[in-house]
Tab-separated table of C-alpha atoms in Angstrom:
chain	number	residue	atom	x	y	z
A	1	UNK	CA	23.271	15.725	93.720
A	2	UNK	CA	25.113	12.821	94.764
A	3	UNK	CA	26.763	12.594	91.492
A	4	UNK	CA	27.567	16.316	91.513
A	5	UNK	CA	29.374	15.613	95.182
A	6	UNK	CA	31.258	12.678	93.730
A	7	UNK	CA	32.472	14.600	90.541
A	8	UNK	CA	33.549	17.468	92.714
A	9	UNK	CA	35.329	15.402	95.119
A	10	UNK	CA	37.233	13.587	92.013
A	11	UNK	CA	35.616	10.381	93.236
A	12	UNK	CA	35.205	7.432	91.082
A	13	UNK	CA	31.387	6.902	89.651
A	14	UNK	CA	30.524	2.997	89.167
A	15	UNK	CA	27.550	1.480	87.402
A	16	UNK	CA	26.881	-2.172	86.797
A	17	UNK	CA	24.359	-3.377	84.159
A	18	UNK	CA	21.742	-5.324	86.310
A	19	UNK	CA	20.076	-7.167	83.175
A	20	UNK	CA	21.137	-8.652	80.121
A	21	UNK	CA	20.242	-6.891	77.180
A	22	UNK	CA	20.270	-8.351	73.523
A	23	UNK	CA	20.263	-7.051	69.855
A	24	UNK	CA	19.447	-9.187	67.096
A	25	UNK	CA	20.251	-5.954	64.627
A	26	UNK	CA	23.600	-4.826	63.570
A	27	UNK	CA	22.240	-1.303	64.122
A	28	UNK	CA	23.792	-0.079	67.284
A	29	UNK	CA	21.282	0.192	70.212
A	30	UNK	CA	21.827	1.890	73.579
A	31	UNK	CA	22.844	-0.182	76.422
A	32	UNK	CA	20.257	1.222	78.789
A	33	UNK	CA	21.160	1.396	82.529
A	34	UNK	CA	24.693	2.069	82.145
A	35	UNK	CA	24.048	5.721	80.936
A	36	UNK	CA	25.716	8.160	83.333
A	37	UNK	CA	25.076	11.701	83.826
A	38	UNK	CA	27.896	14.051	83.663
A	39	UNK	CA	28.376	17.719	84.606
A	40	UNK	CA	31.157	19.889	82.617
A	41	UNK	CA	34.863	19.258	82.842
A	42	UNK	CA	37.437	16.346	81.785
A	43	UNK	CA	36.762	12.794	82.436
A	44	UNK	CA	38.085	9.421	82.001
A	45	UNK	CA	35.970	6.352	81.684
A	46	UNK	CA	36.571	2.609	81.419
A	47	UNK	CA	33.978	-0.059	80.183
A	48	UNK	CA	34.420	-3.709	81.353
A	49	UNK	CA	31.770	-5.363	78.770
A	50	UNK	CA	31.014	-9.096	79.459
A	51	UNK	CA	29.190	-9.953	76.083
A	52	UNK	CA	28.166	-13.188	74.238
A	53	UNK	CA	27.194	-14.217	70.935
A	54	UNK	CA	24.962	-17.130	70.317
A	55	UNK	CA	26.649	-17.803	66.918
A	56	UNK	CA	30.534	-18.321	66.875
A	57	UNK	CA	30.711	-17.281	63.425
A	58	UNK	CA	29.111	-13.973	64.504
A	59	UNK	CA	30.903	-10.956	66.358
A	60	UNK	CA	29.889	-7.688	67.852
A	61	UNK	CA	30.332	-3.938	67.615
A	62	UNK	CA	30.638	-1.153	70.444
A	63	UNK	CA	30.236	2.491	70.497
A	64	UNK	CA	30.359	5.265	72.893
A	65	UNK	CA	28.455	8.203	72.797
A	66	UNK	CA	27.944	11.535	75.026
A	67	UNK	CA	24.641	13.607	74.649
A	68	UNK	CA	26.217	16.729	75.677
A	69	UNK	CA	28.744	18.953	73.858
A	70	UNK	CA	32.503	17.659	73.925
A	71	UNK	CA	35.389	19.829	72.743
A	72	UNK	CA	37.424	16.548	72.894
A	73	UNK	CA	36.704	12.722	72.786
A	74	UNK	CA	39.093	9.800	72.224
A	75	UNK	CA	38.769	6.159	73.135
A	76	UNK	CA	40.573	2.929	72.622
A	77	UNK	CA	38.837	-0.900	72.655
A	78	UNK	CA	40.745	-4.085	72.982
A	79	UNK	CA	39.932	-7.571	73.167
A	80	UNK	CA	42.035	-10.738	72.986
A	81	UNK	CA	42.523	-12.266	69.314
A	82	UNK	CA	42.840	-16.148	68.794
A	83	UNK	CA	46.675	-16.085	67.312
A	84	UNK	CA	49.814	-14.450	66.955
A	85	UNK	CA	48.966	-13.054	63.705
A	86	UNK	CA	46.178	-10.347	62.722
A	87	UNK	CA	43.210	-12.149	62.012
A	88	UNK	CA	40.831	-9.300	61.695
A	89	UNK	CA	38.829	-9.523	64.936
A	90	UNK	CA	38.678	-13.003	65.750
A	91	UNK	CA	37.742	-12.767	69.525
A	92	UNK	CA	39.247	-15.505	71.598
A	93	UNK	CA	38.394	-15.479	75.660
A	94	UNK	CA	40.486	-18.985	76.084
A	95	UNK	CA	43.650	-18.160	74.454
A	96	UNK	CA	46.211	-19.276	77.204
A	97	UNK	CA	49.415	-18.894	75.053
A	98	UNK	CA	51.002	-15.653	73.917
A	99	UNK	CA	48.468	-13.622	71.221
A	100	UNK	CA	47.347	-10.336	69.954
A	101	UNK	CA	45.267	-7.830	71.913
A	102	UNK	CA	43.278	-5.886	69.102
A	103	UNK	CA	40.742	-3.541	69.072
A	104	UNK	CA	39.838	-0.003	67.496
A	105	UNK	CA	39.823	3.476	68.382
A	106	UNK	CA	37.660	6.675	67.714
A	107	UNK	CA	38.309	10.686	67.717
A	108	UNK	CA	34.634	11.288	68.211
A	109	UNK	CA	31.787	10.125	69.916
A	110	UNK	CA	28.897	8.399	68.224
A	111	UNK	CA	25.534	6.324	68.510
A	112	UNK	CA	25.771	5.043	64.970
A	113	UNK	CA	29.590	4.344	64.343
A	114	UNK	CA	31.411	1.541	66.234
A	115	UNK	CA	34.589	1.920	68.046
A	116	UNK	CA	35.421	-1.818	67.631
A	117	UNK	CA	33.732	-4.650	65.936
A	118	UNK	CA	34.797	-8.347	66.060
A	119	UNK	CA	33.901	-10.866	63.311
A	120	UNK	CA	33.666	-14.197	65.125
A	121	UNK	CA	33.840	-15.541	68.786
A	122	UNK	CA	35.636	-18.547	69.993
A	123	UNK	CA	32.478	-20.098	71.520
A	124	UNK	CA	28.872	-19.460	71.234
A	125	UNK	CA	26.861	-18.556	74.137
A	126	UNK	CA	30.401	-18.144	76.316
A	127	UNK	CA	31.491	-14.937	78.436
A	128	UNK	CA	33.663	-12.763	76.353
A	129	UNK	CA	35.415	-9.526	77.536
A	130	UNK	CA	35.623	-6.041	75.772
A	131	UNK	CA	37.293	-3.287	77.540
A	132	UNK	CA	36.803	0.486	76.422
A	133	UNK	CA	38.416	3.365	77.833
A	134	UNK	CA	39.162	7.007	77.018
A	135	UNK	CA	38.825	10.615	77.962
A	136	UNK	CA	36.501	13.763	77.267
A	137	UNK	CA	36.077	17.175	77.736
A	138	UNK	CA	32.630	18.103	78.402
A	139	UNK	CA	31.335	21.813	77.969
A	140	UNK	CA	27.492	21.026	78.084
A	141	UNK	CA	26.114	18.411	80.495
A	142	UNK	CA	24.774	15.116	79.260
A	143	UNK	CA	25.089	11.442	79.507
A	144	UNK	CA	27.767	8.944	78.709
A	145	UNK	CA	26.266	6.292	76.886
A	146	UNK	CA	27.414	2.570	75.544
A	147	UNK	CA	25.819	1.131	72.292
A	148	UNK	CA	26.066	-2.337	71.422
A	149	UNK	CA	25.147	-4.415	68.284
A	150	UNK	CA	25.868	-7.570	66.464
A	151	UNK	CA	28.647	-7.991	63.602
A	152	UNK	CA	27.031	-6.268	60.374
A	153	UNK	CA	27.258	-9.302	58.384
A	154	UNK	CA	26.291	-11.819	61.085
A	155	UNK	CA	23.018	-13.839	61.896
A	156	UNK	CA	21.921	-14.456	65.403
A	157	UNK	CA	21.966	-12.265	68.647
A	158	UNK	CA	24.559	-10.613	70.568
A	159	UNK	CA	23.956	-9.990	74.224
A	160	UNK	CA	25.399	-7.420	76.708
A	161	UNK	CA	25.445	-9.520	79.751
A	162	UNK	CA	24.544	-8.404	83.236
A	163	UNK	CA	27.446	-7.208	85.540
A	164	UNK	CA	29.026	-5.545	82.750
A	165	UNK	CA	30.405	-2.345	84.299
A	166	UNK	CA	31.058	1.557	83.739
A	167	UNK	CA	33.996	3.356	85.835
A	168	UNK	CA	33.953	7.114	85.380
A	169	UNK	CA	35.863	9.827	87.144
A	170	UNK	CA	36.000	13.593	86.786
A	171	UNK	CA	39.540	14.810	86.733
A	172	UNK	CA	39.054	18.671	86.539
């Protein structure tokens, strides 16, 4: 297949989300259309996620899963904080002076446990950026999958916006 040829050559595989996906629940749900089949081997990935919350006091959470068998998985997620002191997940996309970059990390793939969670956003219905990157070693083929939900304690709706991107590369 075309994917197998690109993997064999070590070429980048890119995917773009073509429609906004929303979640009213704090239960992680798959961000369909960003799934990407992988063969076996070592891979690196990076998600550039454009997201919104319809309530400023409501954050978001994201997870990364793989439906195949992995012998190794590590991932980091990051977003811009609103101040220079730790504020426990206060995402701020309009912070122009020096501030913290916060995030989360995971050693295991999961469709049910978030890698990262924010508790608020600086502006409702405004674009925010989350970057998740990592590496994994796959021994049984499957799909790399992104999951999203609103923050557990919050009301409202979170949206994973159109044009969010996955970049995947097979290394070995």
